[in-house]
XYZ file of C-alpha atoms in Angstrom:
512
model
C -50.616 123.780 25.403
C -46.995 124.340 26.847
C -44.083 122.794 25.203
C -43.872 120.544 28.056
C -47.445 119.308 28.061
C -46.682 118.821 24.481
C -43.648 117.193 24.929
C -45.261 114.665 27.334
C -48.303 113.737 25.327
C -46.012 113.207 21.917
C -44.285 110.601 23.961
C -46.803 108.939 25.581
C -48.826 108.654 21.739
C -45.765 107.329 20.499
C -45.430 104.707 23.528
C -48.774 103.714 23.908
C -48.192 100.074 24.666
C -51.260 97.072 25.009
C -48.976 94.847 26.793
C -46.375 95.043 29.061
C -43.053 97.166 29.505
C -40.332 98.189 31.054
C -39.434 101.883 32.291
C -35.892 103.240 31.565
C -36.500 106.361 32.904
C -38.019 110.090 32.127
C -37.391 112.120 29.480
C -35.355 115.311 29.802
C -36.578 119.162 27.967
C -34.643 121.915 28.073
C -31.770 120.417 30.584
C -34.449 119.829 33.189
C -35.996 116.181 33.786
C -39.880 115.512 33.448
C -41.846 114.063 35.502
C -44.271 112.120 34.110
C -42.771 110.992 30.757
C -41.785 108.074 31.230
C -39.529 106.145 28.801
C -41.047 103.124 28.087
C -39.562 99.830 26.024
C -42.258 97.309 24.952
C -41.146 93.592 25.727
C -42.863 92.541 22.848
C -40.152 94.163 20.854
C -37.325 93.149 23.237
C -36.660 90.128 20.706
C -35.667 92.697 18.137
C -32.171 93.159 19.549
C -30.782 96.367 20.417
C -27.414 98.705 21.145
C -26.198 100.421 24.243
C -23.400 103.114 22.942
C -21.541 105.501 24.773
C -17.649 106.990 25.944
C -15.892 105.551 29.036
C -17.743 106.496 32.263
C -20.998 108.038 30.696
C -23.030 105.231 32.030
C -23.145 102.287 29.441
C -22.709 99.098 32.524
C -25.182 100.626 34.876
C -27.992 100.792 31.806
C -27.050 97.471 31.032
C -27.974 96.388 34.707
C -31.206 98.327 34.544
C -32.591 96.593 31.887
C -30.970 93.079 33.273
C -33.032 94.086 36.558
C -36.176 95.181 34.812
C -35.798 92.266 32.557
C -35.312 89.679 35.499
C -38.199 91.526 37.690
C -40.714 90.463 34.500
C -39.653 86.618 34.407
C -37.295 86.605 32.194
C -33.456 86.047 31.912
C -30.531 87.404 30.390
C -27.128 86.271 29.369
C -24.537 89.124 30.552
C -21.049 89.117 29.334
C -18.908 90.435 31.693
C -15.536 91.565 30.167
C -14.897 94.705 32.850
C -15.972 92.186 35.942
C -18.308 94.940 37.057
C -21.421 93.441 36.884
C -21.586 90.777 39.744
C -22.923 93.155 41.691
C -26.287 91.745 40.291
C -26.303 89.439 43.158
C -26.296 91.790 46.594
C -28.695 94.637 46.595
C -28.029 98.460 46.086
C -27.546 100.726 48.314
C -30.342 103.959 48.779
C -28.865 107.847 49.241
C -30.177 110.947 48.782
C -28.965 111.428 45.108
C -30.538 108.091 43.749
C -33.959 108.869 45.984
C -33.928 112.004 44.232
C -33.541 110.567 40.993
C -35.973 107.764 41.534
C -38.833 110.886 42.703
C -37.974 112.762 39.103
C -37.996 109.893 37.331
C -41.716 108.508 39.092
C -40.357 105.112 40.389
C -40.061 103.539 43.827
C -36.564 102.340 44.539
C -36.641 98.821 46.350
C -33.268 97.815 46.559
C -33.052 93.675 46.481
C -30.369 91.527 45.167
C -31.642 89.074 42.069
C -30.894 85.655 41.288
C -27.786 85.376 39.464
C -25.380 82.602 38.244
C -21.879 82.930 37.537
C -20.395 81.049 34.505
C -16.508 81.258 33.024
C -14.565 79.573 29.561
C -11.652 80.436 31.774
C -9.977 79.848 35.312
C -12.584 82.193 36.507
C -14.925 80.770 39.229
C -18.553 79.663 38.272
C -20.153 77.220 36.081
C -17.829 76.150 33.401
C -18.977 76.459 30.061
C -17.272 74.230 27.089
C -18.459 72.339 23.535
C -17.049 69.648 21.422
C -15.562 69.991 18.431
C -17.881 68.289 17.132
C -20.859 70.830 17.865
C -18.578 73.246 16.581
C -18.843 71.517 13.016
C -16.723 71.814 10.109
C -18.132 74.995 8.592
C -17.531 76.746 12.032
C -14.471 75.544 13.017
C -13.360 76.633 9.530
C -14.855 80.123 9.602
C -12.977 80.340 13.286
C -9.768 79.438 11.997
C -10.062 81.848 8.969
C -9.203 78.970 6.628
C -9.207 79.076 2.776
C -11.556 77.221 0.292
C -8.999 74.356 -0.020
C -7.967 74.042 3.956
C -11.680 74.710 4.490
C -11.874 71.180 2.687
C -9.702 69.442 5.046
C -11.625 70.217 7.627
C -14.594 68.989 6.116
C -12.722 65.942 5.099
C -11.488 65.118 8.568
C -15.257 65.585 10.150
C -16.397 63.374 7.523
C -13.719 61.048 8.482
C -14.188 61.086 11.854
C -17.616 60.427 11.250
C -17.631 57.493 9.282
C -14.714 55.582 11.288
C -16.533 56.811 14.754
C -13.820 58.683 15.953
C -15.329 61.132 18.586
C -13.828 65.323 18.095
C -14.574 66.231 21.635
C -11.182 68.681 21.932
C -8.393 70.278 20.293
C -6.394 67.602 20.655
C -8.379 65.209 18.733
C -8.547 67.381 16.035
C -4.638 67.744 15.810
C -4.285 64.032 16.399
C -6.336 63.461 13.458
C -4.532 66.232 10.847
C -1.151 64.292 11.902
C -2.836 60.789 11.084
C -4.009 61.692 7.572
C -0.692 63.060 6.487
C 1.133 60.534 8.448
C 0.430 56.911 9.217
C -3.182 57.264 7.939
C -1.864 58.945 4.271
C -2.093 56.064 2.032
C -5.768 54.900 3.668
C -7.096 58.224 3.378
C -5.778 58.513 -0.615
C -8.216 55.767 -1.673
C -11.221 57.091 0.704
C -10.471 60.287 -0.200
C -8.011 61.237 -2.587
C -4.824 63.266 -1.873
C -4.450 65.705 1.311
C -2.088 68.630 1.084
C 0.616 68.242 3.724
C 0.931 72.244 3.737
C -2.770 73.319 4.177
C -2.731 70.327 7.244
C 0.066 72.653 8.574
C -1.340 75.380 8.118
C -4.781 74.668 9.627
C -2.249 73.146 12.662
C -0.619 76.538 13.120
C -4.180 78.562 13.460
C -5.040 75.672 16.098
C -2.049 76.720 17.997
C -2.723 80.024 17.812
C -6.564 79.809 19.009
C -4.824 77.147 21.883
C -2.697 80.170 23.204
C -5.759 82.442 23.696
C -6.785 80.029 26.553
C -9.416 77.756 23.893
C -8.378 74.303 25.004
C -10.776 75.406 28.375
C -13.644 75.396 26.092
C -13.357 72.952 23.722
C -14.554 69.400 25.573
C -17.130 67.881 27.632
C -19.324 68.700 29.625
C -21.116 70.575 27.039
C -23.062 73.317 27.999
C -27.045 72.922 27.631
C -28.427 76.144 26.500
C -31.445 75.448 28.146
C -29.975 76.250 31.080
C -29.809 79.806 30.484
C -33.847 79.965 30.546
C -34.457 79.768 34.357
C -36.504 80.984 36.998
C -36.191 81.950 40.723
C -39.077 82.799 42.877
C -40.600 84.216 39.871
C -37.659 86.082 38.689
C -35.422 85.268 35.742
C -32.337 84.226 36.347
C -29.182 86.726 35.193
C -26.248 84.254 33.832
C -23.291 86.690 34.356
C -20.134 84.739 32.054
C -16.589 86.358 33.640
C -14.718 87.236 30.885
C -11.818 89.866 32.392
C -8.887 87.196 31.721
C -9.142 87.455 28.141
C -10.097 90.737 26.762
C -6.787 90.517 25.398
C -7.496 87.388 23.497
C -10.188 88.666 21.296
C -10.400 85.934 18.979
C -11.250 83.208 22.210
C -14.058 85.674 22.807
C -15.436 85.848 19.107
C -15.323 81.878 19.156
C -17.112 81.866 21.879
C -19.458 84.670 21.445
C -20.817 82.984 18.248
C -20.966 79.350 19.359
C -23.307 80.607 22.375
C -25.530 82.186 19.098
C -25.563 79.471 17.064
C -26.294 76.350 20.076
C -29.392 78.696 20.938
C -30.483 79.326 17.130
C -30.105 75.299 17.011
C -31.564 74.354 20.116
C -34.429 76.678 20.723
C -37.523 76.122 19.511
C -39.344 78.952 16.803
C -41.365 81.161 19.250
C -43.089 83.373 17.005
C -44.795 86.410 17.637
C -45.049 86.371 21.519
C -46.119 88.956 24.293
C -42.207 88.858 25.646
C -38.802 87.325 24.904
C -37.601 84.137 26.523
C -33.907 85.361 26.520
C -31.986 88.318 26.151
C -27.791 88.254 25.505
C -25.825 91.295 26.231
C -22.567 91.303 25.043
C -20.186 94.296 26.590
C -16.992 95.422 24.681
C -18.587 94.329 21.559
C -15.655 96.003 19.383
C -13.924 93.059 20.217
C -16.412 90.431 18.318
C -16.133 92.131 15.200
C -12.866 93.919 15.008
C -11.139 90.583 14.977
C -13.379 88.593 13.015
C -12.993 87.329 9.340
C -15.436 87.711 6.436
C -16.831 84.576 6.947
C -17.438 85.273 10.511
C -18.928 88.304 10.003
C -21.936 86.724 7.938
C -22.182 84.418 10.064
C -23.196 86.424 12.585
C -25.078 88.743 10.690
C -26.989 85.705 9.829
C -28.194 84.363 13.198
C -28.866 88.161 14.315
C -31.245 88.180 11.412
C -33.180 84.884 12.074
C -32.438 84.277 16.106
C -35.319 86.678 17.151
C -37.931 84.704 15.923
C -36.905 82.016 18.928
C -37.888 84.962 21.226
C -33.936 86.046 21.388
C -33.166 89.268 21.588
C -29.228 90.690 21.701
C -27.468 93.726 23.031
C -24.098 95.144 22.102
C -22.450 97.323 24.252
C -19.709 99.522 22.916
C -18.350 103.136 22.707
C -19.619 104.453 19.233
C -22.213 102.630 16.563
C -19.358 102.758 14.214
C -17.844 99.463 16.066
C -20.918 97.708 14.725
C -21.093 96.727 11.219
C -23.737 98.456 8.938
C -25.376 94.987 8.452
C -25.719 94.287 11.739
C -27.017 98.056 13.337
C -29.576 98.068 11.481
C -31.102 94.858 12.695
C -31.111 96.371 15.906
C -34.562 98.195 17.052
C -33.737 99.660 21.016
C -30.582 102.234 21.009
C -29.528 103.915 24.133
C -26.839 106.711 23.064
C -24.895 107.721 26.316
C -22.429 110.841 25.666
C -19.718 111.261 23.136
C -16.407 113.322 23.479
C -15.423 115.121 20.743
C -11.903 116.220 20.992
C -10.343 115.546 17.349
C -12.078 116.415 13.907
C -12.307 112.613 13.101
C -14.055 112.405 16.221
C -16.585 115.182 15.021
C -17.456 113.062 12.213
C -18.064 109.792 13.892
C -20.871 112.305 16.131
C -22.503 113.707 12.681
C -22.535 110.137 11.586
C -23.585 108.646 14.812
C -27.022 111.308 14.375
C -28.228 110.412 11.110
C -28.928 106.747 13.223
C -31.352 107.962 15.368
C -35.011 109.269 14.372
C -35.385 113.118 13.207
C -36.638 115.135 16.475
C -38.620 118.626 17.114
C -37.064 119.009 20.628
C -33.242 118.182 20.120
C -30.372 118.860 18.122
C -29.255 115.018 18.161
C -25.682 116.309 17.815
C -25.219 118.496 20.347
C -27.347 116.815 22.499
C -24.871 113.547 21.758
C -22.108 115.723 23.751
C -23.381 117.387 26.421
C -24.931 115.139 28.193
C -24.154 113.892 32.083
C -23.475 110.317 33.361
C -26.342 108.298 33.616
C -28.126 110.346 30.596
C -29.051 108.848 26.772
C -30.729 109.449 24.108
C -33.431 106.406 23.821
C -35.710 105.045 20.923
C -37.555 101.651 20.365
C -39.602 100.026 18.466
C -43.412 99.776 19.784
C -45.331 97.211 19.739
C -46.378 97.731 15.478
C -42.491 98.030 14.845
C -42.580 101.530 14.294
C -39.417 103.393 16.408
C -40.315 105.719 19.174
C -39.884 109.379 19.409
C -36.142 110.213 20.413
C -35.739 111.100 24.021
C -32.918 112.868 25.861
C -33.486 110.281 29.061
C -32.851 110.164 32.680
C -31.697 106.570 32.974
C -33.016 105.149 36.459
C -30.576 103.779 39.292
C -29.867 99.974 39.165
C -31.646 98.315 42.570
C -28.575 96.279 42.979
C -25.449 96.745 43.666
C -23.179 99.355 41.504
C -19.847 97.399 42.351
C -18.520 93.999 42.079
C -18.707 91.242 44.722
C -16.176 90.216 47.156
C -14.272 86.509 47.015
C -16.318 85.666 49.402
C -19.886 86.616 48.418
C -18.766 85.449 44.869
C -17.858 81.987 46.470
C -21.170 82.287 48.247
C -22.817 82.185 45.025
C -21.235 79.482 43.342
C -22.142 76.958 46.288
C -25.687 77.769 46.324
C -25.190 77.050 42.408
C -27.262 74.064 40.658
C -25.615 74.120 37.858
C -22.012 73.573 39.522
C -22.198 69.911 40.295
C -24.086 69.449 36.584
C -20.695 70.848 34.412
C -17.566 71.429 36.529
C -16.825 67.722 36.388
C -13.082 66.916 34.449
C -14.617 64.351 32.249
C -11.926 63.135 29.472
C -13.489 60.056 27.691
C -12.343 58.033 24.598
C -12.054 60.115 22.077
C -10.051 60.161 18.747
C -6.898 61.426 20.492
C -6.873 57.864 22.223
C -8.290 56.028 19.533
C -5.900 56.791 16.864
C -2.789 56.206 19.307
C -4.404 53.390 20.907
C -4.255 51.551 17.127
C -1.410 52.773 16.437
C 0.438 51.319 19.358
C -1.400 47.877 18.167
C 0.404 48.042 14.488
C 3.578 48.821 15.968
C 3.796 45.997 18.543
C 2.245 43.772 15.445
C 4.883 45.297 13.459
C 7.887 44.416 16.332
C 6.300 40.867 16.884
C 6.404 40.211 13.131
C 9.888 41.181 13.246
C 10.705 38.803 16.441
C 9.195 35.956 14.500
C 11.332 36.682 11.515
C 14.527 36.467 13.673
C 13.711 33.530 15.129
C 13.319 32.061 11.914
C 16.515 33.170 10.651
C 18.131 31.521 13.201
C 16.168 28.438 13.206
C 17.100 28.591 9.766
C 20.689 29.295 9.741
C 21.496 26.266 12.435
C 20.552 23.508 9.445
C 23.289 22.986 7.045
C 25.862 25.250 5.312
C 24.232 24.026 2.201
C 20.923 25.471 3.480
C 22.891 28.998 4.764
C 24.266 29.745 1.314
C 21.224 28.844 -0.135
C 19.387 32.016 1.684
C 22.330 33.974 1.315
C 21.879 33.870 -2.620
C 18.165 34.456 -2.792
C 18.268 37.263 -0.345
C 21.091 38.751 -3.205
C 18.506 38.488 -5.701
C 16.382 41.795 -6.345
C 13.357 40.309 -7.294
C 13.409 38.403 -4.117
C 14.061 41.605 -2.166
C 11.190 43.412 -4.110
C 8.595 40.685 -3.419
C 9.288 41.041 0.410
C 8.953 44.837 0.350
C 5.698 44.446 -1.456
C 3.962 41.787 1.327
C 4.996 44.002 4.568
C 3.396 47.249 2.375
C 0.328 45.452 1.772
C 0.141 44.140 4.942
C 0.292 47.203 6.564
C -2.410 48.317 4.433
C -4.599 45.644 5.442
C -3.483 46.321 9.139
C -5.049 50.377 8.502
C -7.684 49.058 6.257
C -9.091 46.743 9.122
C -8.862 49.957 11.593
C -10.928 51.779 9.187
C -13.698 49.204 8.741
C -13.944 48.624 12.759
C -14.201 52.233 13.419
């Protein structure tokens, strides 16, 4: 048997598949690309997440739209976030030449071009379906972990949800959570004492200044109604699944919007979506480009977090997808949850560079036909070193791949095609409506406005009074002139207006 006969049959043993798959492409021996060995990646095992890694311009987007394609072509959608804005493309079909027909004959594929269904989403002015949560959804433990609080301002927070909850006070936005930090330091202090105990006027700042910070990465889009049902994300088109492409280009800059974001969109599916078990295929798969940006800026906390949900979201038939430049951007904890890795080229132009390629090898399975490390930099755009897991779990033998041509298009859309597709959107009408209901914003100023004009009408009365008074008799006129000299007289009225402002806060409690 030749090497490549052998080559062939040790990948199709270690890809022999009982249900369905999709193909990446052929494997490449020697520099030369081999018909007839497929690549192959089980859906069963698409659930088990997976990493797309490679330099700038070796080919990382346009394997990213193959499997969105392949993915969409089997029924099932995806979840793409766009950070470069090159992937609305998705929507027109590709465009056939001689260099992707040859490709396509090496590789043993036909090469339809079609467009698929696709539906653009933003958090940002972008156009599209507009994606935002409350606060409250958010919850305190979140919000807290977003912020990067400490244990004691991570207590305030919790103290102001339970707050809010108990006096129905509604934390749809930002602004109702600020509203409510100023109350219970302010007007609300001595109310929320004996509920509470005392509040710390410095963590409230605090927590106010890391609001204002996440308010001038663009956050006060995101935070309100109408939330977004992630339900919606699981749809179907003439048999296809839909690709949910989320424009993200206007804040790449603002890395910790896009770390908010990215882990509220994990943890309303992990929530919301029911336990799927083990199933032929997955119901949705999240790709999430520029991935260094997730964890680079997150905290500790955040960190597990998200280590946490990658861990447990798979079994509600989730599987997700980092795309970045090197494996090192991805925490330890987190690559090794991951079970599909497609390696595109690495440069290697400094010694520290050289490392991060050693290290880089030592993640992918031991092979008889490469030298994982020098395969890692010589290879051409649109080439990657692929392995799996099959359908037992077990990863498939490394292969130095010839990734297939996307059957869409390999370049963004134009305003109009792009407004084209937000027309024909369903979804449109459903969430891009300004709603800005009561909330505890309103509430809270809404009472407050009611103890002041008690407060000024209290004080009208009084004048009146004094007048009234003050036209009887001189007799009666010196009389209130001495008691209001006496100190115990002046200490008694203090004491009524405190409690009855008290009573006046203690009543707003109750009713809310």
């Amino acid at each position: 048997m030749s090497q490549k006969e052998k080559f062939i049959q040790d990948l199709a043993e270690g890809q022999s598949y009982k249900k369905d798959f999709i193909v990446l492409g052929t494997g490449i021996l020697d520099g030369e690309p081999i018909t007839g060995a497929s690549i192959k990646v089980p859906l069963k095992t698409l659930n088990r997440h997976g990493l797309i890694a490679g330099a700038t311009g070796t080919g990382k987007t346009k394997t990213l739209q193959v499997i969105a394609e392949q993915l969409s072509l089997k029924g099932i959608s995806s979840v793409l976030m766009d950070l470069k804005g090159d992937l609305s493309g998705l929507a027109q079909p590709g465009q056939a030449n001689d260099f992707i027909l040859k490709r396509s004959q090496q590789i043993g594929v036909n090469y339809d071009p079609m467009g698929l269904p696709v539906e653009l989403m933003s958090i940002s002015k972008e156009k599209g379906v507009k994606l935002k949560a409350t606060v409250s959804e958010f919850g305190p433990v979140l919000i807290a972990q977003i912020l990067d609080l400490n244990a004691t301002q991570q207590g305030v927070i919790a103290l102001v949800f339970r707050y809010c909850d108990t006096h129905h006070l509604p934390l749809l936005d930002l602004k109702d959570l600020k509203r409510v930090l100023q109350f219970i330091t302010n007007e609300g202090k001595e109310a929320i004492q004996r509920e509470f105990g005392q509040v710390s006027a410095a963590s409230v700042n605090t927590i106010m200044r890391k609001i204002i910070e996440l308010e001038q990465q663009g956050a006060e889009r995101f935070f309100g109604e109408q939330s977004f049902d992630v339900t919606d994300f699981v749809r179907r088109k003439d048999g296809k699944g839909i690709i949910s492409i989320i424009r993200l280009t206007d804040i790449q800059s603002k890395p910790k919007l896009f770390s908010t974001f990215m882990l509220s969109i994990l943890s309303e599916i992990y929530e919301t979506f029911p336990e799927q078990g083990d199933s032929d295929q997955p119901k949705l798969c999240l790709f999430i480009d520029e991935a260094h940006l997730v964890f680079g800026s997150a905290s500790k906390d955040l960190l597990e977090k998200i280590e946490t949900i990658i861990k447990l979201i798979r079994s509600k038939g989730v599987g997700v997808y980092f795309c970045t430049q090197t494996p090192t951007d991805i925490p330890e904890s987190v690559l090794g949850q991951l079970g599909l890795k497609v390696q595109h080229s690495l440069r290697a132009f400094t010694a520290k560079d050289r490392k991060a390629i050693s290290k880089t090898a030592e993640n992918y399975p031991i092979s008889t036909y490469y030298n994982t490390s020098e395969v890692l930099t010589s290879m051409g755009i649109g080439e990657a070193l692929v392995t799996a897991l099959n359908e037992k779990g077990i990863p498939t033998p490394l292969a130095h791949t010839l990734i297939r041509a996307p059957i869409t298009r390999m370049d963004i859309l134009n305003s109009s095609e792009i407004d084209q597709v937000v027309s024909e959107s369903t979804l449109v009408p459903k969430y891009n409506q300004e709603i800005d209901r009561q909330s505890a914003f309103e509430i809270l100023n809404q009472k407050m406005d009611e103890i002041e004009k008690q407060q000024e009408e209290a004080e009208l009365t009084g004048q009146k009074s004094r007048t009234k008074t003050t036209a009887r008799t001189p007799q009666d006129q010196s009389l209130i002139e001495e008691l209001s000299k006496n100190t115990l007289v002046r200490q008694i009225g203090r004491t009524i207006f405190r409690e009855l402002t008290r009573g006046i806060l203690g009543s707003f409690s109750r009713k809310r």
